[in-house]
mmCIF file of C-alpha atoms in Angstrom:
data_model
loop_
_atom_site.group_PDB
_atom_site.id
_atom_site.type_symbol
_atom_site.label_atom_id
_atom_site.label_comp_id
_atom_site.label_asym_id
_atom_site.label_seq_id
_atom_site.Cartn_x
_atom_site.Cartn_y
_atom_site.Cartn_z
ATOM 1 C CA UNK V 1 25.483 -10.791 -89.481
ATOM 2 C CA UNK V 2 23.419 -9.483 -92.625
ATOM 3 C CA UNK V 3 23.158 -5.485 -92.679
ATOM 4 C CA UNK V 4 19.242 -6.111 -91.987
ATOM 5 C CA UNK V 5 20.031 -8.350 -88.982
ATOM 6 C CA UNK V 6 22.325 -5.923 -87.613
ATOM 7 C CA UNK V 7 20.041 -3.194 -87.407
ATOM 8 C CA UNK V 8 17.083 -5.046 -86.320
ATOM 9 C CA UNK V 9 19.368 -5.736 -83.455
ATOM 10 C CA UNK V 10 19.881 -2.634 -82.646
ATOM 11 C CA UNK V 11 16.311 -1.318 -82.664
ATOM 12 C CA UNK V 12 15.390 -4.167 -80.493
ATOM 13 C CA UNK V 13 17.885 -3.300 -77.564
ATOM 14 C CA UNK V 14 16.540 0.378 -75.908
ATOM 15 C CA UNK V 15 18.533 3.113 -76.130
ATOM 16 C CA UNK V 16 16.429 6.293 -74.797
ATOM 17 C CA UNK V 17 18.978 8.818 -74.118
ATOM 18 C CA UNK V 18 20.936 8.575 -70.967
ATOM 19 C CA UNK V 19 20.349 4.617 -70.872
ATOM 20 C CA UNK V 20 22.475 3.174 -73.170
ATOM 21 C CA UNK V 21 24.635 0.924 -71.197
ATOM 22 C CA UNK V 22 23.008 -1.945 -72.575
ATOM 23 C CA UNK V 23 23.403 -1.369 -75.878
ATOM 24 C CA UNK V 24 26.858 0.076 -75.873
ATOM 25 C CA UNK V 25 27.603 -3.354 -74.406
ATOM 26 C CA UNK V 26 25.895 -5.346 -77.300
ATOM 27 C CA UNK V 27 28.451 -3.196 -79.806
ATOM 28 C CA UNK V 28 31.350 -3.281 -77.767
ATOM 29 C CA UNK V 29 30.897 -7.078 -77.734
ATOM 30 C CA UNK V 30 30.424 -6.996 -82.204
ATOM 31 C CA UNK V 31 33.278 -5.077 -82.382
ATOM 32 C CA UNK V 32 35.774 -7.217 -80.471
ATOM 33 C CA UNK V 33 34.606 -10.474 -82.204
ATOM 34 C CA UNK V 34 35.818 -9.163 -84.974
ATOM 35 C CA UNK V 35 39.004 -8.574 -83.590
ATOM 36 C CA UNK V 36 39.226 -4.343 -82.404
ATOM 37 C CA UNK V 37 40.452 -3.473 -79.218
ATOM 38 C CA UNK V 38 36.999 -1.282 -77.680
ATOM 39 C CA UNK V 39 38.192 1.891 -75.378
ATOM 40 C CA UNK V 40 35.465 2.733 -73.454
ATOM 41 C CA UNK V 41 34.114 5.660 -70.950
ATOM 42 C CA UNK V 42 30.523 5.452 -69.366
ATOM 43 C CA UNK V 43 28.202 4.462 -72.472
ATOM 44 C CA UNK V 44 30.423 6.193 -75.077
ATOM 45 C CA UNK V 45 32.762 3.360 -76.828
ATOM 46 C CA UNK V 46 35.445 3.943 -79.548
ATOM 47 C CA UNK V 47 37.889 1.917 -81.225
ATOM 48 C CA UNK V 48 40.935 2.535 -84.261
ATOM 49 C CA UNK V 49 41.299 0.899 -87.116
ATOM 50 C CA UNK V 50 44.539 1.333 -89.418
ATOM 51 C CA UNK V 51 47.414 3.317 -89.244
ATOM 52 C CA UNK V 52 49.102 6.542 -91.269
ATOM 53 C CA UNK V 53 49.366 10.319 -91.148
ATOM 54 C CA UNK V 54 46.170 11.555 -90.783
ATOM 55 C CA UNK V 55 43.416 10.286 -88.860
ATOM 56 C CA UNK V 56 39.511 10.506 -88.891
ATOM 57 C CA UNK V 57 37.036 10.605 -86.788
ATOM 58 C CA UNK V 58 33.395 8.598 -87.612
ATOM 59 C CA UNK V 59 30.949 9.184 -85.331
ATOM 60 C CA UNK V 60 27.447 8.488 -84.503
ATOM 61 C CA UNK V 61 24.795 8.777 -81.306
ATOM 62 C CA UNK V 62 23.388 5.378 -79.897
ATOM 63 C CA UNK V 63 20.693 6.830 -78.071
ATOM 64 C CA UNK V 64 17.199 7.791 -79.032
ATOM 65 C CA UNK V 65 14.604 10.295 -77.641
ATOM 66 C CA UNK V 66 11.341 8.501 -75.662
ATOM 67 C CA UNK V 67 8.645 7.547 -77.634
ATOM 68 C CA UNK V 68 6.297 9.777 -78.483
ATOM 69 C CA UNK V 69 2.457 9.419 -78.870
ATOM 70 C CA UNK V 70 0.709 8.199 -82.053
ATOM 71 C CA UNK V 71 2.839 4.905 -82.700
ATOM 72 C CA UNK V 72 0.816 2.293 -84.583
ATOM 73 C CA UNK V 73 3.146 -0.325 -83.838
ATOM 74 C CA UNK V 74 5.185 -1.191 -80.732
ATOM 75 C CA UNK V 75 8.283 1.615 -80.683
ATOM 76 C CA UNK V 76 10.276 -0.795 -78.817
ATOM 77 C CA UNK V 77 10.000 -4.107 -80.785
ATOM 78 C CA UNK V 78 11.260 -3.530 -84.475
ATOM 79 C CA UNK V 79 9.004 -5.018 -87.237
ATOM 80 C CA UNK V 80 9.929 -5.124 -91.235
ATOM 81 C CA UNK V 81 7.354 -4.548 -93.466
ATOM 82 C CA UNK V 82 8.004 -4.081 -97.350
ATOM 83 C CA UNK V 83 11.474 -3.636 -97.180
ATOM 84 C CA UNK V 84 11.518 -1.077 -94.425
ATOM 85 C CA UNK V 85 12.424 -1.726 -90.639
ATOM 86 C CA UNK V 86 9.802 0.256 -88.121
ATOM 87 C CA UNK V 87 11.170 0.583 -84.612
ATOM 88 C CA UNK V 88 11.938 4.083 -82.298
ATOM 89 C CA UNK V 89 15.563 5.076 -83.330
ATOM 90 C CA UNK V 90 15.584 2.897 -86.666
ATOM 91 C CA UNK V 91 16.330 6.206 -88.670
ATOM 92 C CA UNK V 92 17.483 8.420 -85.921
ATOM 93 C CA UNK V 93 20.544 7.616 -85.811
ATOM 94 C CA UNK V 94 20.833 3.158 -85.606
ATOM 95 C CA UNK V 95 20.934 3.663 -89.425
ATOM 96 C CA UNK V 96 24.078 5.279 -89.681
ATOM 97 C CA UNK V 97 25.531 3.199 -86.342
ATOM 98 C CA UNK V 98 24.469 -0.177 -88.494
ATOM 99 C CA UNK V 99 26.153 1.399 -91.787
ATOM 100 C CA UNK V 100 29.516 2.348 -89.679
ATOM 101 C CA UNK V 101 29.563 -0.794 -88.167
ATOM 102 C CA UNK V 102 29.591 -2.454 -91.452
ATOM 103 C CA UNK V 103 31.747 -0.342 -92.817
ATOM 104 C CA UNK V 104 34.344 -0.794 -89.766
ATOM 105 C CA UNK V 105 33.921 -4.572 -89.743
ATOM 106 C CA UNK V 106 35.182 -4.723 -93.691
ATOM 107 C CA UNK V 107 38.199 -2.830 -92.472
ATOM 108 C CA UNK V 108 38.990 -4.818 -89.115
ATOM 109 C CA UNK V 109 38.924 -7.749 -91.696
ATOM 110 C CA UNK V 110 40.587 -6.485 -94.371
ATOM 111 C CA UNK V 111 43.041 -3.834 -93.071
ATOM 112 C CA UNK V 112 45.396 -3.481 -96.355
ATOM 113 C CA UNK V 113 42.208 -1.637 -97.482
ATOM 114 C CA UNK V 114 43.568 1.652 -95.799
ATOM 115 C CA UNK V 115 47.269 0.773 -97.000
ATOM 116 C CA UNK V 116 48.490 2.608 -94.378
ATOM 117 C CA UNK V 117 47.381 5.867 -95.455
ATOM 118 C CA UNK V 118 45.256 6.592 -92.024
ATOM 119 C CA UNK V 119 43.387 5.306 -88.969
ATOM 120 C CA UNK V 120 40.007 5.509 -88.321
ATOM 121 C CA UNK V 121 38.706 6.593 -84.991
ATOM 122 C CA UNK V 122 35.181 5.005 -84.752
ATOM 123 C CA UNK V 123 33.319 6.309 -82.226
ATOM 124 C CA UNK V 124 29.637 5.896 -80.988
ATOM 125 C CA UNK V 125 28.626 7.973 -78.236
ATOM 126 C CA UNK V 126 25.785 8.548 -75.818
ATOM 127 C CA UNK V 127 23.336 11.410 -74.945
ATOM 128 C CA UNK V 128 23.044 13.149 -78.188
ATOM 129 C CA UNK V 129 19.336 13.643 -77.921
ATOM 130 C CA UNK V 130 19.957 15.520 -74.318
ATOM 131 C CA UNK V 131 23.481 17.093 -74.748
ATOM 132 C CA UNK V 132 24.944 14.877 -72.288
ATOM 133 C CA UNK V 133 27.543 12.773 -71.678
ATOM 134 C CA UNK V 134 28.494 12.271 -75.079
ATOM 135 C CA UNK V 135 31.321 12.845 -77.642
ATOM 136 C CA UNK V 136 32.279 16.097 -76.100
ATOM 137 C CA UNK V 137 33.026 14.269 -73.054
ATOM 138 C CA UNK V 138 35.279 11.781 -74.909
ATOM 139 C CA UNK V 139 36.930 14.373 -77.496
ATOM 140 C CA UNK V 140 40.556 14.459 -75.350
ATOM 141 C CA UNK V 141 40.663 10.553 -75.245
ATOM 142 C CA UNK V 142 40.172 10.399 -79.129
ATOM 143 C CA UNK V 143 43.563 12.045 -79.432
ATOM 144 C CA UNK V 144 44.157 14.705 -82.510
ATOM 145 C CA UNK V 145 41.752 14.360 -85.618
ATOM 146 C CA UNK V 146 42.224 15.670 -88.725
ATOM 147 C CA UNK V 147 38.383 15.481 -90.224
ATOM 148 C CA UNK V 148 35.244 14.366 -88.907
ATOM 149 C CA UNK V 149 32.192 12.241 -90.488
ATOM 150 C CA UNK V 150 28.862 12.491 -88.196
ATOM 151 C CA UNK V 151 26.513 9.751 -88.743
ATOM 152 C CA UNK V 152 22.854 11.288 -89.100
ATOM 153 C CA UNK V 153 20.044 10.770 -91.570
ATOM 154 C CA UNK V 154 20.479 13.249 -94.131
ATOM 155 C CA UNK V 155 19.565 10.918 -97.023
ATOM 156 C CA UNK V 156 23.135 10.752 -98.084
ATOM 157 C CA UNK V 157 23.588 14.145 -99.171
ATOM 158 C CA UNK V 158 26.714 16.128 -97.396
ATOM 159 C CA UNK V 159 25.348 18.358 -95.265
ATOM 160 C CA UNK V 160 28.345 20.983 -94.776
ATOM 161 C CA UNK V 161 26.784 23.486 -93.086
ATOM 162 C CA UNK V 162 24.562 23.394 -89.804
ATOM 163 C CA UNK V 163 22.609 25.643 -87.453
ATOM 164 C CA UNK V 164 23.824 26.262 -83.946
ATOM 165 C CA UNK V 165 21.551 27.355 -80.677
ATOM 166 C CA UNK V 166 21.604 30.071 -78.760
ATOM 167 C CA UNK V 167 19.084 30.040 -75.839
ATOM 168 C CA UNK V 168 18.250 33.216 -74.026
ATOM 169 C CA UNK V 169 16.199 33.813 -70.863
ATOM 170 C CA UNK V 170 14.876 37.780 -71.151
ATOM 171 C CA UNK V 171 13.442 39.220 -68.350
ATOM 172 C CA UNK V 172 10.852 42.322 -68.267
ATOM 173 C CA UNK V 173 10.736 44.599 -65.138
ATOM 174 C CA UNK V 174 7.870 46.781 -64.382
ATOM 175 C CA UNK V 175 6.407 48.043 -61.472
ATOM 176 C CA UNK V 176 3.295 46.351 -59.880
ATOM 177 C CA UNK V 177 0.363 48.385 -58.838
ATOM 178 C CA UNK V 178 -3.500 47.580 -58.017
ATOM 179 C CA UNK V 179 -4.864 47.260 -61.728
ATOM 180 C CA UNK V 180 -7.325 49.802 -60.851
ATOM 181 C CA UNK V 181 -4.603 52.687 -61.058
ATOM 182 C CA UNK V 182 -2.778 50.872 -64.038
ATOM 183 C CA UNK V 183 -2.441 54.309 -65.443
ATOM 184 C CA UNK V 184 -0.660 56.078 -62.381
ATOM 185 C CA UNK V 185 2.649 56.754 -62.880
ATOM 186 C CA UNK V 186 4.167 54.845 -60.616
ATOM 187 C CA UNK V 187 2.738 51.154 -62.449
ATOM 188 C CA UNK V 188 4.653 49.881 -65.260
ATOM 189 C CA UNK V 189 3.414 46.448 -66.378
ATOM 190 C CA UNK V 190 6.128 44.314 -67.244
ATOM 191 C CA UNK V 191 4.062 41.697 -69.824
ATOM 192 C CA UNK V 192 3.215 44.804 -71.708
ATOM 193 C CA UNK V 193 6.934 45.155 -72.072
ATOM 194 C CA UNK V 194 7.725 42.111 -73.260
ATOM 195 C CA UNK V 195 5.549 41.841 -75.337
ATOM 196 C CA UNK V 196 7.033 45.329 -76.842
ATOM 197 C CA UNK V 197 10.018 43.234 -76.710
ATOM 198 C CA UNK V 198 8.302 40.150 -78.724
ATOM 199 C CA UNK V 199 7.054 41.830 -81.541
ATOM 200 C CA UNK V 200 10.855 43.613 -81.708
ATOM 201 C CA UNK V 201 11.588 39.951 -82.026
ATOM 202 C CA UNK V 202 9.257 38.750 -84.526
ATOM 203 C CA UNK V 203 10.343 41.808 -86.726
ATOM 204 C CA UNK V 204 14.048 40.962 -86.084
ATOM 205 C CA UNK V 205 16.251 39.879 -89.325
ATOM 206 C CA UNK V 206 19.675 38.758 -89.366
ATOM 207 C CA UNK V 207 22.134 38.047 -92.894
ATOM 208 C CA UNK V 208 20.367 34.909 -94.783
ATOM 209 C CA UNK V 209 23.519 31.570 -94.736
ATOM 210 C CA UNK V 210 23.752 30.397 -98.398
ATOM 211 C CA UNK V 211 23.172 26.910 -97.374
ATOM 212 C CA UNK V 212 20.300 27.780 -94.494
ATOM 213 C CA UNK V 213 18.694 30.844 -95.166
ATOM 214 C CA UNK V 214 17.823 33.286 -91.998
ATOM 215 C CA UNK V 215 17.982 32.751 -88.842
ATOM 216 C CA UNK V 216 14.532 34.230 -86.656
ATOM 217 C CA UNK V 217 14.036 34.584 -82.944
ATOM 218 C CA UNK V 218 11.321 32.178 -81.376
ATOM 219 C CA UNK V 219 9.610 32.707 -78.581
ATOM 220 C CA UNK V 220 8.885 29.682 -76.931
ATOM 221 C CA UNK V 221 7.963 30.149 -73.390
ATOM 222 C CA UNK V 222 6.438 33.201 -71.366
ATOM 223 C CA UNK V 223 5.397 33.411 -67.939
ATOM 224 C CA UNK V 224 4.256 36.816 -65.247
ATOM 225 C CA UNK V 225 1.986 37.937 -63.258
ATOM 226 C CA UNK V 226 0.903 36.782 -59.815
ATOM 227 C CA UNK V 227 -2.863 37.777 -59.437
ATOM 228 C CA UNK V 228 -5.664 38.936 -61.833
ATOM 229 C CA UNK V 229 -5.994 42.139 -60.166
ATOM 230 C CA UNK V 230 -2.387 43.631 -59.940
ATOM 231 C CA UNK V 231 -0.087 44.872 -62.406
ATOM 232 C CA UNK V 232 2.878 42.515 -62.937
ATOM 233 C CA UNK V 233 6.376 43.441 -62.178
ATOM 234 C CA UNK V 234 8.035 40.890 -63.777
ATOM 235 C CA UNK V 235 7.882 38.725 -66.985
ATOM 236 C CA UNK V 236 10.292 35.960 -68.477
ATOM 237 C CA UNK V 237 10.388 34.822 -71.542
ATOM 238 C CA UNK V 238 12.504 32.282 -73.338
ATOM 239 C CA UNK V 239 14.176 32.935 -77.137
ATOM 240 C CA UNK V 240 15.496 29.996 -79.014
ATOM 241 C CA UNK V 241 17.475 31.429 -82.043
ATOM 242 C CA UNK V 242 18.815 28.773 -84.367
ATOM 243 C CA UNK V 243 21.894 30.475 -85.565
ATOM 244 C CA UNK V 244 24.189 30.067 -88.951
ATOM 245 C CA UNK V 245 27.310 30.323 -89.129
ATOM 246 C CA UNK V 246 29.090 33.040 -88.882
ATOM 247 C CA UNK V 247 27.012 34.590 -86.036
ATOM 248 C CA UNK V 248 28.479 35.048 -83.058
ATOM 249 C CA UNK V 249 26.929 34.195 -79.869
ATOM 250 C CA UNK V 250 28.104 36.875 -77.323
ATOM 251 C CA UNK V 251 27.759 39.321 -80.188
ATOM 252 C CA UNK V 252 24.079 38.315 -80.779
ATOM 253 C CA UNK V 253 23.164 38.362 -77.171
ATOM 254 C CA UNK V 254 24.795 41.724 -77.068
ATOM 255 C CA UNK V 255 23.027 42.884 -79.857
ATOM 256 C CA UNK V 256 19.605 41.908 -78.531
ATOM 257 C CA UNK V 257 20.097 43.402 -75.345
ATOM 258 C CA UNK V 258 20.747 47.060 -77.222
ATOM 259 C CA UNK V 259 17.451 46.618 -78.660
ATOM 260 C CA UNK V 260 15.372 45.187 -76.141
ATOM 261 C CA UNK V 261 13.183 46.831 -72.724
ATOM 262 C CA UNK V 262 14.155 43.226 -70.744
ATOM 263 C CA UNK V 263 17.254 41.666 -69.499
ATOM 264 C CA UNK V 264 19.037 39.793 -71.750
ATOM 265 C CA UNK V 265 20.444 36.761 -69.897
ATOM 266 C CA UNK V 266 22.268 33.696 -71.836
ATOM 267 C CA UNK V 267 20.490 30.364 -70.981
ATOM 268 C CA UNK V 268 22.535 28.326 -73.175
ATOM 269 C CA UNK V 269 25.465 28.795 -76.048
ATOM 270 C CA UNK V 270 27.323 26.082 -76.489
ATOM 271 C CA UNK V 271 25.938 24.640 -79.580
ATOM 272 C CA UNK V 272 27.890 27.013 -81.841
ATOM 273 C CA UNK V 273 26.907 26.968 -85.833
ATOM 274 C CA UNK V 274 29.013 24.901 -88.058
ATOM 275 C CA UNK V 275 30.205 24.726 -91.264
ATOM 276 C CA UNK V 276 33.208 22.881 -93.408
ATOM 277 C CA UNK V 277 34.654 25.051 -96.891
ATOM 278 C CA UNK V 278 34.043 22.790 -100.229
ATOM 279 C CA UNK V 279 37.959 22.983 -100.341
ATOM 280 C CA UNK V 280 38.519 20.359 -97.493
ATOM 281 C CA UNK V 281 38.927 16.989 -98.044
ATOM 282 C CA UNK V 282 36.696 15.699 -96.151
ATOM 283 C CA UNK V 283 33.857 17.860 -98.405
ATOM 284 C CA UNK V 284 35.476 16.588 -101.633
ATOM 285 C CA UNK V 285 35.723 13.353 -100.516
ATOM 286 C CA UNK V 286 31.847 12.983 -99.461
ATOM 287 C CA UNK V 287 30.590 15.032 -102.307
ATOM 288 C CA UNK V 288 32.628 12.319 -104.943
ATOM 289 C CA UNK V 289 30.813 9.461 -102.317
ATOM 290 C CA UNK V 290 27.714 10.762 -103.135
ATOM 291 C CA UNK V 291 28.212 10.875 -106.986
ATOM 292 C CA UNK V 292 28.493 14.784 -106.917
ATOM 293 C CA UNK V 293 25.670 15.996 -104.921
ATOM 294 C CA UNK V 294 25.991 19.182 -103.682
ATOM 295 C CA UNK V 295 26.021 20.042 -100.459
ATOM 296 C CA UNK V 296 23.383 21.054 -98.369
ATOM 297 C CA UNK V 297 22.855 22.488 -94.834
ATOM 298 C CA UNK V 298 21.140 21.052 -91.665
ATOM 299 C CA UNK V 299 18.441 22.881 -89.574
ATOM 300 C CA UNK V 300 18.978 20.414 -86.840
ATOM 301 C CA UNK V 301 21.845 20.249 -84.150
ATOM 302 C CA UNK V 302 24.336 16.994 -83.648
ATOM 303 C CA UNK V 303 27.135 16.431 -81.996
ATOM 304 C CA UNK V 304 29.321 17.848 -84.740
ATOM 305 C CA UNK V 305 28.456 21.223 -82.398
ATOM 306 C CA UNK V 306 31.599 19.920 -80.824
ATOM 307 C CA UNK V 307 34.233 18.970 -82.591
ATOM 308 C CA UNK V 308 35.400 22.039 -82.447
ATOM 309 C CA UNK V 309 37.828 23.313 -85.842
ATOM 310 C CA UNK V 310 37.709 19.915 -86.939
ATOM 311 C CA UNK V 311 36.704 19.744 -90.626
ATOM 312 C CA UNK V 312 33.754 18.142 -90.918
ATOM 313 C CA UNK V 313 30.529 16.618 -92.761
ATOM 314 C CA UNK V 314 27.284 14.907 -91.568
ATOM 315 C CA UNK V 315 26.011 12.853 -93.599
ATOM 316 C CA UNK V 316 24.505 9.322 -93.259
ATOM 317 C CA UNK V 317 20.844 6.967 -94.544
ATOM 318 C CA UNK V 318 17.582 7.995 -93.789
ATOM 319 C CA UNK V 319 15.146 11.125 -94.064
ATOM 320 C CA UNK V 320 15.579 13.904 -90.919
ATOM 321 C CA UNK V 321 11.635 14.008 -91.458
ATOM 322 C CA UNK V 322 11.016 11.355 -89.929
ATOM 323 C CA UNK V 323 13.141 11.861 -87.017
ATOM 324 C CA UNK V 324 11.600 12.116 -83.437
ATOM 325 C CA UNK V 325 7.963 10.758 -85.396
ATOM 326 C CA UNK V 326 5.501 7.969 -84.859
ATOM 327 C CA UNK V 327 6.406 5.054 -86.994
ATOM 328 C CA UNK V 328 10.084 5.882 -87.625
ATOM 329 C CA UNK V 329 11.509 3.637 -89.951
ATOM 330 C CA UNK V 330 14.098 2.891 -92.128
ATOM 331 C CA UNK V 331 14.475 0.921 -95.814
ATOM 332 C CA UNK V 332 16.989 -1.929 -96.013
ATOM 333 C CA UNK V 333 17.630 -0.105 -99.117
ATOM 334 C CA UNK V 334 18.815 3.173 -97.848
ATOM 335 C CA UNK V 335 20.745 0.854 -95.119
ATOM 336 C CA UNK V 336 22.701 -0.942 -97.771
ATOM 337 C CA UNK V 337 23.400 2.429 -99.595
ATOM 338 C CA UNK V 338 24.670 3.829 -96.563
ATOM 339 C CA UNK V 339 27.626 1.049 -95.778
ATOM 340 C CA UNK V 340 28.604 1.421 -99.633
ATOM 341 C CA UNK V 341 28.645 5.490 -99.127
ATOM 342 C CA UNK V 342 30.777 5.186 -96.257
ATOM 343 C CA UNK V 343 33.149 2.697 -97.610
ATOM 344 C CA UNK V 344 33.551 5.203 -100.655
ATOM 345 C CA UNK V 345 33.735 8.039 -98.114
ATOM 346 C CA UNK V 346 36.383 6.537 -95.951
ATOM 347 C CA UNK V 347 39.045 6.007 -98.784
ATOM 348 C CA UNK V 348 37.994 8.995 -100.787
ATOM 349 C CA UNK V 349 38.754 11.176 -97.781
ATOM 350 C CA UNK V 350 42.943 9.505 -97.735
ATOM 351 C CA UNK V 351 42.977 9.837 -101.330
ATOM 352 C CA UNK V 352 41.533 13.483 -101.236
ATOM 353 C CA UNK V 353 43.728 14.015 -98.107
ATOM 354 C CA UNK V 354 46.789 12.738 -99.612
ATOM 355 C CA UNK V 355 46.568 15.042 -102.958
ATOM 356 C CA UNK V 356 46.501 18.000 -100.554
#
């Protein structure tokens, strides 16, 4: 199957996110004609390829997010035109699956490639897009890892360094009161507060990442008051802070609380901030695949969020712009670039990790 063909077939089978049975099935069955053994749990399949001291994971998400309005063609039914493949998960992430896939199948066929300096741990999950059921649910089945590639369109740069989120539900009290005696003492209106607590927010500024800048509290959802006459009691409002690394999460939640009227209450954590030191070999290894680009950091979140203290990269074809957009596509180009990157990637990395 041509690199082209293979990723056509993957845009054509559906994947949104928490419905990838079928096409976990269409890889599982790939991957065993060419002669792997496929472990499997729910929609998240992995297999090993190889054998030696150290032992890396690659990893990429099969599902994609629902389409979203504004397509020009059908999301569902993948069409090329001038060299580029348009179809709803094309760039985010089937790219980097079709490029891994490659990339294994040359190794399942050729397995003196590795020379017994590793095994592979290839490993496409489900529920990315939601935080599911995905690779943190298979992590203790993979066994020990030593590095980590994630699959994800970063136009084949290394992307070493990557925000986390921390999600916080803040809740205003007041004291409700008929609107005509707003000013007694015993009414406290609680939007006023948070909206004290807002601009706080807005003005809030936390130590810029050398690969991602600041991180800055957004508001994204506010709700109080019951009636256009009374004085609300209560307002909530959501924060989604998109955090580098180096912050901590408890610490930042503490923090806010100090400074803010409302309750601080943690909605969500677990998608810490990551980032791998040039000095691992995993970094060298993708930095030399890349013909020395630097590395770069990633606004967006992946599944790399947990893996944990395992060294790590994401990398993979395609442009994040165009994730999660009408008329995703990707270029049989960037495709083909991707399953040479890897390739170089995969035996850079035992080279790299066998110098020390």
């Amino acid at each position: 199957m041509t690199p082209a063909a293979l990723l056509e077939a993957l845009v054509a089978t559906p994947s949104v996110s928490g419905q990838e049975g079928r096409i976990a099935d269409q890889v599982a069955s790939w991957v065993e004609s060419w002669g792997a053994r496929v472990q499997r749990q729910g929609s998240n399949l992995w297999f090993t390829v190889g054998s030696g001291p150290r032992r890396l994971l690659v990893n990429s998400h099969l599902d994609t997010v629902p389409p979203c309005a504004g397509w020009t063609l059908e999301p569902q039914v993948p069409v090329w035109r001038e060299g580029k493949l348009y179809g709803l998960g094309s760039n985010d992430a089937k790219g980097c699956v079709a490029a891994m896939l490659l990339a294994a199948r040359g190794l399942i066929q050729n397995p003196q490639a590795l020379e017994g300096r590793g095994e592979l741990v290839f490993a496409f999950t489900a529920e990315e897009e939601t935080g599911g059921k995905g690779l943190g649910t298979v992590l203790p089945a993979l066994g020990a890892l030593d590095a980590a590639v994630v699959g994800e369109p970063t136009g084949l740069k290394p992307c070493t360094a990557q925000r986390g989120m921390l999600l916080l539900r803040c809740v205003a009290h007041g004291r409700s009161a008929h609107v005509a005696h707003a000013l007694a003492a015993e009414a406290q209106n609680a939007i006023h507060l948070a909206a004290q607590d807002i601009s706080t927010l807005a003005e809030l500024r936390f130590p810029a990442h050398p690969l991602l800048g600041e991180a800055r509290a957004q508001v994204t959802q506010i709700q109080g008051g019951l009636a256009r006459n009374q004085v609300p009691d209560r307002c909530e409002f959501f924060v989604d802070l998109r955090t580098t690394p180096g912050m901590d999460h408890e610490a930042v939640a503490r923090q806010l609380s100090g400074v803010l009227h409302s309750e601080v209450i943690v909605h969500s954590a677990r998608y810490l901030p990551k980032s791998t030191a040039s000095s691992e070999p995993i970094v060298r290894a993708a930095v030399a695949a890349s013909e020395g680009t630097a590395p770069v950091g990633s606004s967006t979140a992946s599944d790399w969020a947990f893996l944990g203290n395992v060294p790590a990269v994401k990398v993979g074809p395609g442009d994040t712009l165009r994730s999660h957009k009408p008329d995703e596509y990707l270029a049989l180009g960037e495709l083909e670039a991707g399953v040479a990157f890897y390739q170089r990637l995969i035996r850079g990395y035992f080279e790299e990790a066998a110098r020390g």
